[in-house]
Tab-separated table of C-alpha atoms in Angstrom:
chain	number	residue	atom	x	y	z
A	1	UNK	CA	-11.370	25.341	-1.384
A	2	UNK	CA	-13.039	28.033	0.758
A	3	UNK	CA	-15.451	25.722	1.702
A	4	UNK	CA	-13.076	22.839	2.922
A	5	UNK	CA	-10.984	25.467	4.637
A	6	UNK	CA	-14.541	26.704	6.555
A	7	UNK	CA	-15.449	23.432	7.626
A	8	UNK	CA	-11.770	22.513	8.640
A	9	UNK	CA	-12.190	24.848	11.498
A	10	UNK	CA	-15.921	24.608	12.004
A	11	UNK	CA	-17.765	23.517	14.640
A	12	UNK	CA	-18.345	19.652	14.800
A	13	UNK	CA	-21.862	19.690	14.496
A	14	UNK	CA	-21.452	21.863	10.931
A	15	UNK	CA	-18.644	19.428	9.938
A	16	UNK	CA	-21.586	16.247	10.943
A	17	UNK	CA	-24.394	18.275	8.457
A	18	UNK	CA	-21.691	19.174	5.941
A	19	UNK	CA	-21.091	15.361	5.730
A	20	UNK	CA	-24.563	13.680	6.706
A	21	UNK	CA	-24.889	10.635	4.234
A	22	UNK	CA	-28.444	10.392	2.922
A	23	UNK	CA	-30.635	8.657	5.653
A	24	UNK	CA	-31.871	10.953	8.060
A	25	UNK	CA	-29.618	11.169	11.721
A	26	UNK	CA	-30.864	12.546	15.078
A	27	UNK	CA	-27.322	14.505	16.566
A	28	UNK	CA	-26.771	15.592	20.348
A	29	UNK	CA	-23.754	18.139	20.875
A	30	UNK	CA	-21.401	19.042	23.911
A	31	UNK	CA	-20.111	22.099	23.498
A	32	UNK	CA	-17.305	23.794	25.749
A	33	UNK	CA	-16.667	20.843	28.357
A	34	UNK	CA	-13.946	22.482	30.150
A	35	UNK	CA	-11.862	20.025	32.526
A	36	UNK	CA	-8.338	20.233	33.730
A	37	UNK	CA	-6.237	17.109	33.290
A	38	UNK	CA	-2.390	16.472	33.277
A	39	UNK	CA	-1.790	15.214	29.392
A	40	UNK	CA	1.200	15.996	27.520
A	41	UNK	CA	4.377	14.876	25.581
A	42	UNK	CA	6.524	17.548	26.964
A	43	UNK	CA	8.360	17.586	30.029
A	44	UNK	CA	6.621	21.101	30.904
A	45	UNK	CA	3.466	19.450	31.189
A	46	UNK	CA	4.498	16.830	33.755
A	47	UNK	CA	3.486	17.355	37.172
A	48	UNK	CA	0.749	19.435	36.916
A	49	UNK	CA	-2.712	19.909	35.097
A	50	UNK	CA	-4.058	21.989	32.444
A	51	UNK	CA	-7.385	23.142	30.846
A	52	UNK	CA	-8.712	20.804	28.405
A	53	UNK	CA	-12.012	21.847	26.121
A	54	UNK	CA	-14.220	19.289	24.478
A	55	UNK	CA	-16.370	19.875	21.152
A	56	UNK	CA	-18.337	16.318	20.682
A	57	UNK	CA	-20.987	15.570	17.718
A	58	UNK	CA	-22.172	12.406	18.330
A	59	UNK	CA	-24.684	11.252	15.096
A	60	UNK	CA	-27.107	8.630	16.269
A	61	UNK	CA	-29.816	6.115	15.065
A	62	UNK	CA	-33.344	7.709	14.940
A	63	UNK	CA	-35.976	6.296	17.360
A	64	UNK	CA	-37.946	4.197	15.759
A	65	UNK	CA	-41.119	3.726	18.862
A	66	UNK	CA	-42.380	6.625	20.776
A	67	UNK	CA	-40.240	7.841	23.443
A	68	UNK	CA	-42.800	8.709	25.563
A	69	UNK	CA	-40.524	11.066	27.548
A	70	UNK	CA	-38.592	8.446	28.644
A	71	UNK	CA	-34.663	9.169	29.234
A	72	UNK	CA	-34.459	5.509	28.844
A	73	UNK	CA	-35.254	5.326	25.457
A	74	UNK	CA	-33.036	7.810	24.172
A	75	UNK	CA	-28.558	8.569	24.283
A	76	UNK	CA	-28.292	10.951	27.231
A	77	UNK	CA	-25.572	14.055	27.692
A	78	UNK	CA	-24.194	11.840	30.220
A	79	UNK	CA	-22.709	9.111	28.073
A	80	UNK	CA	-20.482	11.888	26.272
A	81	UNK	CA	-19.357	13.625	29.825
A	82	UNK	CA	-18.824	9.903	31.044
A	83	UNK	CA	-17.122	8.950	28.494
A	84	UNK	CA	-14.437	12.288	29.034
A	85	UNK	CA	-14.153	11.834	32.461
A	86	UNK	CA	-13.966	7.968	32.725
A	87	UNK	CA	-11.385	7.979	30.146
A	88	UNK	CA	-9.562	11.269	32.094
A	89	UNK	CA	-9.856	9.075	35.243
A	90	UNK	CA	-8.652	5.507	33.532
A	91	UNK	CA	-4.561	6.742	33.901
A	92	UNK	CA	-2.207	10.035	32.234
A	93	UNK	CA	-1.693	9.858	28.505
A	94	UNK	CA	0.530	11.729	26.346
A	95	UNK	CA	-1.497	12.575	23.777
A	96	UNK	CA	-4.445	14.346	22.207
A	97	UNK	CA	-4.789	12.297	19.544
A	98	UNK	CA	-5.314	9.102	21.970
A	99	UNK	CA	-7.484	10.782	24.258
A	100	UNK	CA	-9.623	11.611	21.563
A	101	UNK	CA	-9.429	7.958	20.172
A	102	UNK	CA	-10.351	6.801	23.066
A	103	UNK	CA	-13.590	9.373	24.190
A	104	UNK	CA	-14.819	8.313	20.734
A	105	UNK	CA	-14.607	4.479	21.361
A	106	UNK	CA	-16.523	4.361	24.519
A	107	UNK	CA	-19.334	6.538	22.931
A	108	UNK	CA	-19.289	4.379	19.853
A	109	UNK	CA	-19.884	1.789	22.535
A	110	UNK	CA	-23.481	2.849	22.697
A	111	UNK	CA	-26.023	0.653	20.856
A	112	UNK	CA	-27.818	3.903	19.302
A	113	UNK	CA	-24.283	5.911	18.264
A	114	UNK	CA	-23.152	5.674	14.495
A	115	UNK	CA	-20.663	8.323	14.267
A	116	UNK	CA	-18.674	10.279	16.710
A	117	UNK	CA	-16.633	13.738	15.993
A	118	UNK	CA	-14.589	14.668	18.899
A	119	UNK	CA	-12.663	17.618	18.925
A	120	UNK	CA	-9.814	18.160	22.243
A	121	UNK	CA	-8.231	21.489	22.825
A	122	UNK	CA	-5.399	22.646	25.227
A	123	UNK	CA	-6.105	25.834	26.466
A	124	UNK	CA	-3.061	26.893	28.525
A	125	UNK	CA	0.068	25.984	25.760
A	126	UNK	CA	0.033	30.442	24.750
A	127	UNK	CA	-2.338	32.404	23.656
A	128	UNK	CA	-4.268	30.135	21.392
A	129	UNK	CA	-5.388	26.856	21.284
A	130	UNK	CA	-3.668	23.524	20.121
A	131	UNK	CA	-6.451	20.733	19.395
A	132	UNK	CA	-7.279	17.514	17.704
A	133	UNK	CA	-10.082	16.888	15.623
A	134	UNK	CA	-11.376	13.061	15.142
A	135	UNK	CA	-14.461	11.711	13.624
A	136	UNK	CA	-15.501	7.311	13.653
A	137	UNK	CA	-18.005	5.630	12.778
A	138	UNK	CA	-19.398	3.163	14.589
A	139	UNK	CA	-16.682	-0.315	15.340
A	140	UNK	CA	-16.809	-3.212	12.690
A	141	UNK	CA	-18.489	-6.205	13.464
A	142	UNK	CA	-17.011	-9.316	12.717
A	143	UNK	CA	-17.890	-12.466	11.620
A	144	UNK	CA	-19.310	-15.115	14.506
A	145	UNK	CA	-18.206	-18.701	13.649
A	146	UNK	CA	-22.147	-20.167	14.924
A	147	UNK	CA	-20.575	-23.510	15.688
A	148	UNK	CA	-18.021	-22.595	17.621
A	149	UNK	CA	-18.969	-19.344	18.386
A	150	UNK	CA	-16.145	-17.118	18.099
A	151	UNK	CA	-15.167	-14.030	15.751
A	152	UNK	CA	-13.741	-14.853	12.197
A	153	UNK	CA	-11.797	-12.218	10.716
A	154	UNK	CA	-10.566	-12.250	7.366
A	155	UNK	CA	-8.151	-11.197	5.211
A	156	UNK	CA	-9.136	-8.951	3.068
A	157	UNK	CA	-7.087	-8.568	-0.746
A	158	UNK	CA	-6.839	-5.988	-3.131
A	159	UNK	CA	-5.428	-7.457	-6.304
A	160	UNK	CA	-4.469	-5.318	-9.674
A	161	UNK	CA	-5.466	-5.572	-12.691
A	162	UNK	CA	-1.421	-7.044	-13.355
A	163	UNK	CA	-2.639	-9.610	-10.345
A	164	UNK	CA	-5.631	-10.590	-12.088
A	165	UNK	CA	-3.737	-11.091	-15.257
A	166	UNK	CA	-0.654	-13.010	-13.642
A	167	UNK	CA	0.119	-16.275	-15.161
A	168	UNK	CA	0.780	-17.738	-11.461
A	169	UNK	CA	-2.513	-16.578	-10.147
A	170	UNK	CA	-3.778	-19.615	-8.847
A	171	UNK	CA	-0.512	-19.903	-6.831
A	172	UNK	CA	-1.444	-16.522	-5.343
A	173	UNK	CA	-4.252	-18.340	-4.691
A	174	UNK	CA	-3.006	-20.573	-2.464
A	175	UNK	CA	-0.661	-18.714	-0.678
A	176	UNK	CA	-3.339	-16.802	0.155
A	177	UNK	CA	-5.317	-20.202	1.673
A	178	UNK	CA	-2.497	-21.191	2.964
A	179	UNK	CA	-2.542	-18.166	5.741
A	180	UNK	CA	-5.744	-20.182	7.758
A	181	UNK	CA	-7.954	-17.763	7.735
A	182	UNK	CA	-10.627	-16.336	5.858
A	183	UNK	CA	-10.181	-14.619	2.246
A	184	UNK	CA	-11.897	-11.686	1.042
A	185	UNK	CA	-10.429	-10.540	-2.385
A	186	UNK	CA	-11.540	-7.057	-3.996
A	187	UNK	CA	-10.743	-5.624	-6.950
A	188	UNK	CA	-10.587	-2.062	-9.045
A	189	UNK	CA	-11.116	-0.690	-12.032
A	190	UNK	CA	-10.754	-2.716	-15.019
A	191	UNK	CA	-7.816	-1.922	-17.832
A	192	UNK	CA	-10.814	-0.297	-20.088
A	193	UNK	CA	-12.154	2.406	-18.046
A	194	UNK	CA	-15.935	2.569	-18.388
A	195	UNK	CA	-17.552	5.530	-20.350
A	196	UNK	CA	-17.519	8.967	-18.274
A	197	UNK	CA	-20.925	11.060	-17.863
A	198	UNK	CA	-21.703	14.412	-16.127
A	199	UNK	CA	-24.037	13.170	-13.401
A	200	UNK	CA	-22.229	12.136	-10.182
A	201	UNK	CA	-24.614	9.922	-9.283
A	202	UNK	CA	-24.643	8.248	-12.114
A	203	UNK	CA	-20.806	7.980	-12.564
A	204	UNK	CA	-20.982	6.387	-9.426
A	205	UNK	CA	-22.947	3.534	-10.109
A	206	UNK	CA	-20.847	2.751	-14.149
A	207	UNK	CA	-18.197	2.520	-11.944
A	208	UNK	CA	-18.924	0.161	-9.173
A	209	UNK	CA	-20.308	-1.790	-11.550
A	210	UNK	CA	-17.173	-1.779	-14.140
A	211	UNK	CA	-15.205	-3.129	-10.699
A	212	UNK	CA	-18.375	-6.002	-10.777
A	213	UNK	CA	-17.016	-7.018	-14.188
A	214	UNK	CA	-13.769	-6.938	-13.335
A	215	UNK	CA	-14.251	-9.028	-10.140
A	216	UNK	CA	-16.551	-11.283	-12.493
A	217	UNK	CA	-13.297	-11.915	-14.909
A	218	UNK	CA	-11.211	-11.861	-11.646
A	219	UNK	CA	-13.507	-15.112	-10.441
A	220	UNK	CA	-13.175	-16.812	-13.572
A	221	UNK	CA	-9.535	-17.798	-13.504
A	222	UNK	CA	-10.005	-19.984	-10.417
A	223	UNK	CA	-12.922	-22.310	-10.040
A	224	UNK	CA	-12.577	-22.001	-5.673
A	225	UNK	CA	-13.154	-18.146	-6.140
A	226	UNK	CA	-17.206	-16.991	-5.512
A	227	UNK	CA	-18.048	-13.662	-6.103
A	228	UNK	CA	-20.750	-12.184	-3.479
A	229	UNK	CA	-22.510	-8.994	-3.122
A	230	UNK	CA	-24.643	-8.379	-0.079
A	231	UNK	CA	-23.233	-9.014	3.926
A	232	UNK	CA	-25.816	-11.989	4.315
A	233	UNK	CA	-23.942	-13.386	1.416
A	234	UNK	CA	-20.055	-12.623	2.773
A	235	UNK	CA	-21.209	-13.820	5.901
A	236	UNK	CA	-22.172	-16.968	5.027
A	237	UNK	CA	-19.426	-17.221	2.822
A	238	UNK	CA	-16.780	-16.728	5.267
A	239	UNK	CA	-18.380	-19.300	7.481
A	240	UNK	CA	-17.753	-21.818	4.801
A	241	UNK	CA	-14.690	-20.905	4.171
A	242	UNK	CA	-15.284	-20.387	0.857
A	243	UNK	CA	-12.479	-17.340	-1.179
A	244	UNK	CA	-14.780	-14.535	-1.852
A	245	UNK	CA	-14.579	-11.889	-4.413
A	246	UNK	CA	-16.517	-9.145	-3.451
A	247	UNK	CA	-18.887	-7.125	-5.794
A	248	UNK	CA	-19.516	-3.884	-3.869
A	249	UNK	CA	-22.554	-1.963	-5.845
A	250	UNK	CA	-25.148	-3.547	-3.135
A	251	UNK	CA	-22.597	-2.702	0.067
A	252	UNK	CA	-21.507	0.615	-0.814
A	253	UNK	CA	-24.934	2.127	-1.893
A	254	UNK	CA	-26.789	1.092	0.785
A	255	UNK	CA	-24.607	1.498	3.441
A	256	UNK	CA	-25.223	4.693	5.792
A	257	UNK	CA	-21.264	5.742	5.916
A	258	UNK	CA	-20.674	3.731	2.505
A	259	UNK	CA	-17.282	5.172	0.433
A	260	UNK	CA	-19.441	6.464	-2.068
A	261	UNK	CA	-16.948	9.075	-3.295
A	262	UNK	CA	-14.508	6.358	-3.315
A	263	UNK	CA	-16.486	4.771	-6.380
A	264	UNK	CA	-14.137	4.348	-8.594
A	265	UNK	CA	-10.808	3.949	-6.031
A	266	UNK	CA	-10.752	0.188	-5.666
A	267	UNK	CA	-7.960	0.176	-2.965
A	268	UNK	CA	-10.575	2.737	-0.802
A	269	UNK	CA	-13.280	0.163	-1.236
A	270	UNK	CA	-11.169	-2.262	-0.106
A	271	UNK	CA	-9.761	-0.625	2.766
A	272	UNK	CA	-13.336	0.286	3.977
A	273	UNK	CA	-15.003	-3.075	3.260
A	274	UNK	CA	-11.555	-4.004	5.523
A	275	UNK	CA	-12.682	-2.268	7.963
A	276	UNK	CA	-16.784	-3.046	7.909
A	277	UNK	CA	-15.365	-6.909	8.172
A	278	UNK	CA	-12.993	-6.032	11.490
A	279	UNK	CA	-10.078	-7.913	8.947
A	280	UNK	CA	-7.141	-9.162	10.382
A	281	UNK	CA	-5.523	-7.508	7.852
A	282	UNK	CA	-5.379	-5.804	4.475
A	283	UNK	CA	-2.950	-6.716	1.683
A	284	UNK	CA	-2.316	-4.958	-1.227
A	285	UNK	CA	0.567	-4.647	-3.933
A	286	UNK	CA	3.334	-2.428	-3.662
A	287	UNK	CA	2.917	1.057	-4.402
A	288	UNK	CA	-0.614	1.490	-3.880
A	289	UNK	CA	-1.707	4.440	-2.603
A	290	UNK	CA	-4.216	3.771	0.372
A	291	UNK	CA	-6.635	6.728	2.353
A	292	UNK	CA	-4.533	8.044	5.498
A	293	UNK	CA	-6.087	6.069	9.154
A	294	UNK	CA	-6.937	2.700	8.401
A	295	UNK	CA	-7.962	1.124	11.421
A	296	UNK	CA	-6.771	-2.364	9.968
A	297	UNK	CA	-2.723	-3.870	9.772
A	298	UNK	CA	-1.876	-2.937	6.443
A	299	UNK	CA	0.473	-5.461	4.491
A	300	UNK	CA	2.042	-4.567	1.653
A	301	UNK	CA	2.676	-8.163	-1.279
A	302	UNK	CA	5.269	-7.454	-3.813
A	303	UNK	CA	3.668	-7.604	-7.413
A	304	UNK	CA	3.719	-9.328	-10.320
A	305	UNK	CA	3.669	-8.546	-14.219
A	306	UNK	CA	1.028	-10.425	-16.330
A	307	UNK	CA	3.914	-12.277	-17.331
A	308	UNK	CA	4.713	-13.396	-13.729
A	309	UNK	CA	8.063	-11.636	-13.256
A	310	UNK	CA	8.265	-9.767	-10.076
A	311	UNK	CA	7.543	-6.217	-10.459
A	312	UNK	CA	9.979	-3.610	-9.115
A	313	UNK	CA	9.405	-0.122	-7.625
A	314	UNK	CA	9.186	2.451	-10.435
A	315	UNK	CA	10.804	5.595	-10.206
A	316	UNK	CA	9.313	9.133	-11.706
A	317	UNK	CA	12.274	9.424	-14.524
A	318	UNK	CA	12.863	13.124	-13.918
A	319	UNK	CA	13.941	12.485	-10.450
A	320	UNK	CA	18.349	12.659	-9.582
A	321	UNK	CA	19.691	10.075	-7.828
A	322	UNK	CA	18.973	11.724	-4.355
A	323	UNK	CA	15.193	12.836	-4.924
A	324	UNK	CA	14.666	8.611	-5.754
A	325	UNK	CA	16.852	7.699	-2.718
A	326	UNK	CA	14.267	10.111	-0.625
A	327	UNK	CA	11.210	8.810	-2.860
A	328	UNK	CA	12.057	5.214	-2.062
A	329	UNK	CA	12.661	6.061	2.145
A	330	UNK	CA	11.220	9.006	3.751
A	331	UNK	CA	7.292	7.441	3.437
A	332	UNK	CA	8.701	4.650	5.661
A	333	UNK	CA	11.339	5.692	7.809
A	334	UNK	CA	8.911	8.461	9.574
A	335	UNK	CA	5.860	5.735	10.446
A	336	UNK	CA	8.729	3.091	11.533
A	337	UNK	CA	10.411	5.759	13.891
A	338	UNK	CA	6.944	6.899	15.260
A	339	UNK	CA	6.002	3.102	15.604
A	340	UNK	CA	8.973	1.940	17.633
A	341	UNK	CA	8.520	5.504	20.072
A	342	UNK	CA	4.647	3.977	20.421
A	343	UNK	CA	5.606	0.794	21.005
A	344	UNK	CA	8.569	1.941	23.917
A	345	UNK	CA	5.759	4.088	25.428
A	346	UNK	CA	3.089	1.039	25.536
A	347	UNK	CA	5.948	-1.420	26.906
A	348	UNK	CA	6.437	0.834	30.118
A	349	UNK	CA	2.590	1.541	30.778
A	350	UNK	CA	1.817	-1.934	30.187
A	351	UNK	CA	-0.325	-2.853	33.750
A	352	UNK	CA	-0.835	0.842	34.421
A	353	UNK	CA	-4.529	1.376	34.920
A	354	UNK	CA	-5.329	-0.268	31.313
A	355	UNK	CA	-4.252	-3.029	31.506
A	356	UNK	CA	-5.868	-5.208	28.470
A	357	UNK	CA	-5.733	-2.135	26.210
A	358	UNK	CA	-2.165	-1.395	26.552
A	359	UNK	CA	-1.575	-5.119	26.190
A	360	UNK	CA	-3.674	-5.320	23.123
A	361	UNK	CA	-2.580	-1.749	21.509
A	362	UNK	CA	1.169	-3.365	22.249
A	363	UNK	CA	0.828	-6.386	20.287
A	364	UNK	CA	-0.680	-4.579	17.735
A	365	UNK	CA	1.852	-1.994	17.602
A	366	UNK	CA	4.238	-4.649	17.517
A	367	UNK	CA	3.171	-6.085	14.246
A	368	UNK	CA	2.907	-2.580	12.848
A	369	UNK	CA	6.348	-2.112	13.458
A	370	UNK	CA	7.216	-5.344	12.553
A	371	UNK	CA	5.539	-5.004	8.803
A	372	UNK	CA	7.479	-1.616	8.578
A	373	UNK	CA	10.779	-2.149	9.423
A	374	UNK	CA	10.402	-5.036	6.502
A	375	UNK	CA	8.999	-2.394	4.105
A	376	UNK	CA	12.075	-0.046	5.122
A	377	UNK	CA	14.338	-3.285	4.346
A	378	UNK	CA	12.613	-4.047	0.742
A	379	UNK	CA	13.439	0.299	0.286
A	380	UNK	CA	16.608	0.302	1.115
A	381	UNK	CA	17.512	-2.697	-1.424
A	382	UNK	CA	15.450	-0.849	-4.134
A	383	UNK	CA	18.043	2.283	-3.429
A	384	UNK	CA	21.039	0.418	-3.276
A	385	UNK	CA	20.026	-1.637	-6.601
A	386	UNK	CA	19.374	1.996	-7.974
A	387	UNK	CA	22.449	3.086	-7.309
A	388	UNK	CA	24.414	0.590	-8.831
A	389	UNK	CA	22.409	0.876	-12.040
A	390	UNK	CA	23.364	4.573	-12.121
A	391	UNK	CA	27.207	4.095	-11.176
């Protein structure tokens, strides 16, 4: 714990060592960018400007030629101080967090950058210093359709093992080719859990190979389902159209930033192979437990016993009445309240010196708010239906 607490206020560049993954990374650092800019939520901070200070890591691919001493050949300093002041310049934002967000996208923009840690700090809020901390990895590529040439991007599926087992799952199926566009459907652990060992590394690999079974059995309930393992392979499969179940041993081992201490956590896998694939979205069952900051629309399914009878929301038994009531809610009502402020704030900058972002970040907003108002709905019912049970 000493350790995570030490890096949590470390330096970027120890966080970027402290977290390296295991092929070798040139870095380049700004430290201490001071700049004054007017941000802020707060009416105090309207009207005026304030000290800013940047931290930036920025990991990137090692040269591969000589570079003969040529800046050309190389990242320079100036895409990161670029990057701060064009985004400082592009119109006022509220907040840190978006700032950073978007500093980290237009380095990431760089053909040679794989992974970005930028760290914001306001310097004149008191004596001390609020900041944001952010670290991304280079954006997803999606799919090109050759023929027509445009971006495919799938839907990507986590099913349970109760999914896998469901007596209507070839009508899950076809809802799910129903929705037009690509499916990508991933899997977890199986029922059995696979024998445990005291190597790490070699824990690893039982398990992504137990979820390789599993997606194996998964495949064998529906003839139209092919089970792939390397990006050449999901590529091409999406292009055909085909429904893929993914194997992820190949992906996730050799992958630079793979979710290798996610090994065993088959929504985690799924939520980063999500993101590799720039999906459209990311369904999964209710009640799943997902890593905070997915950069792809979540949708929760409702889900289904082996049986085929919808499954409900369980409760902890232990819990009162008003400890379930808050159980069932307060993960929902806080992201729809913060969702619907976003979305207000992106309606009324909308045209304001970013234009085809706000436009974008809008619609998606939009949908995000639109997914979790229907989440709060499916809550609520689950409370009131608890209630009535208890009366």
């Amino acid at each position: 714990m000493s350790t995570d607490i030490h890096l949590a206020f470390a330096h970027p560049e120890e966080r970027a060592e402290a977290t390296a993954s295991a092929d070798p990374r040139d870095r380049i650092s700004l430290r201490d960018y001071a700049v004054e800019a007017e941000i802020g939520a707060f009416q105090t901070e309207r009207g005026h400007t304030q000290r800013l200070m940047f931290n930036v890591v920025v990991e990137v691919r090692p040269q591969s030629g000589p570079i003969d001493d040529d800046v050309d050949r190389i990242m320079s300093y100036d895409t990161i101080t670029e990057a701060i002041a064009d985004e400082l310049a592009a119109g006022r934002l509220n907040l840190l967090e978006t700032l950073s967000e978007h500093v980290a996208e237009r380095i990431l923009a760089h053909p040679r950058a794989m992974r970005a840690f930028v760290r914001v700090e306001k310097l004149d809020r008191g004596p001390f210093k609020l900041g944001v901390e952010i670290v991304r990895t280079r954006a997803a590529v999606p799919v090109q359709n050759q023929a027509e040439d445009a971006s495919l991007h799938p839907v990507v599926v986590y099913m349970d093992n109760a999914a896998i087992a469901a007596q209507d799952f070839s009508d899950r199926i076809d809802r799910l080719a129903a929705r037009g566009a690509p499916v990508v459907i991933c899997v977890g652990l199986p029922e059995a859990h696979p024998p445990r060992v005291a190597v790490t590394a070699v824990q690893r690999r039982i398990d992504l190979l137990a979820i390789e079974q599993n997606a194996w059995a998964l495949a064998s309930r529906d003839q139209r389902c092919l089970v792939v393992e390397s990006r050449t392979e999901i590529d091409w499969a999406i292009r055909q159209g085909r429904i893929i179940v993914w194997a992820p041993s190949k992906l996730v081992l050799d992958a630079p930033d793979g979710p290798l201490g996610h090994a065993s956590n088959g929504p985690a896998l799924a939520q980063w192979l999500a993101e590799t694939l720039a999906a459209e979205a990311f369904l999964v069952p209710w009640g799943v437990s997902l890593p905070a900051g997915s950069r792809v629309p979540v949708e929760t399914v409702p889900g289904r016993d082996a049986e085929g009878a919808a499954a409900r929301p369980t409760l902890p038994p232990a819990h009162p009445l008003g400890r379930a009531a808050a159980w069932l809610c307060c993960g929902r009502v806080q992201p729809l309240r913060r969702l619907r402020r976003q979305l207000e704030y992106l309606e009324q900058n909308e045209g304001a010196g970013r234009p085809s972002r706000a436009g974008a970040d809008r619609r998606q907003t939009a949908k995000g708010l639109k997914h979790w108002r229907g989440a709060c709905g499916l809550a609520c019912q689950a409370g009131r239906d608890l209630i009535l049970r208890r009366a």
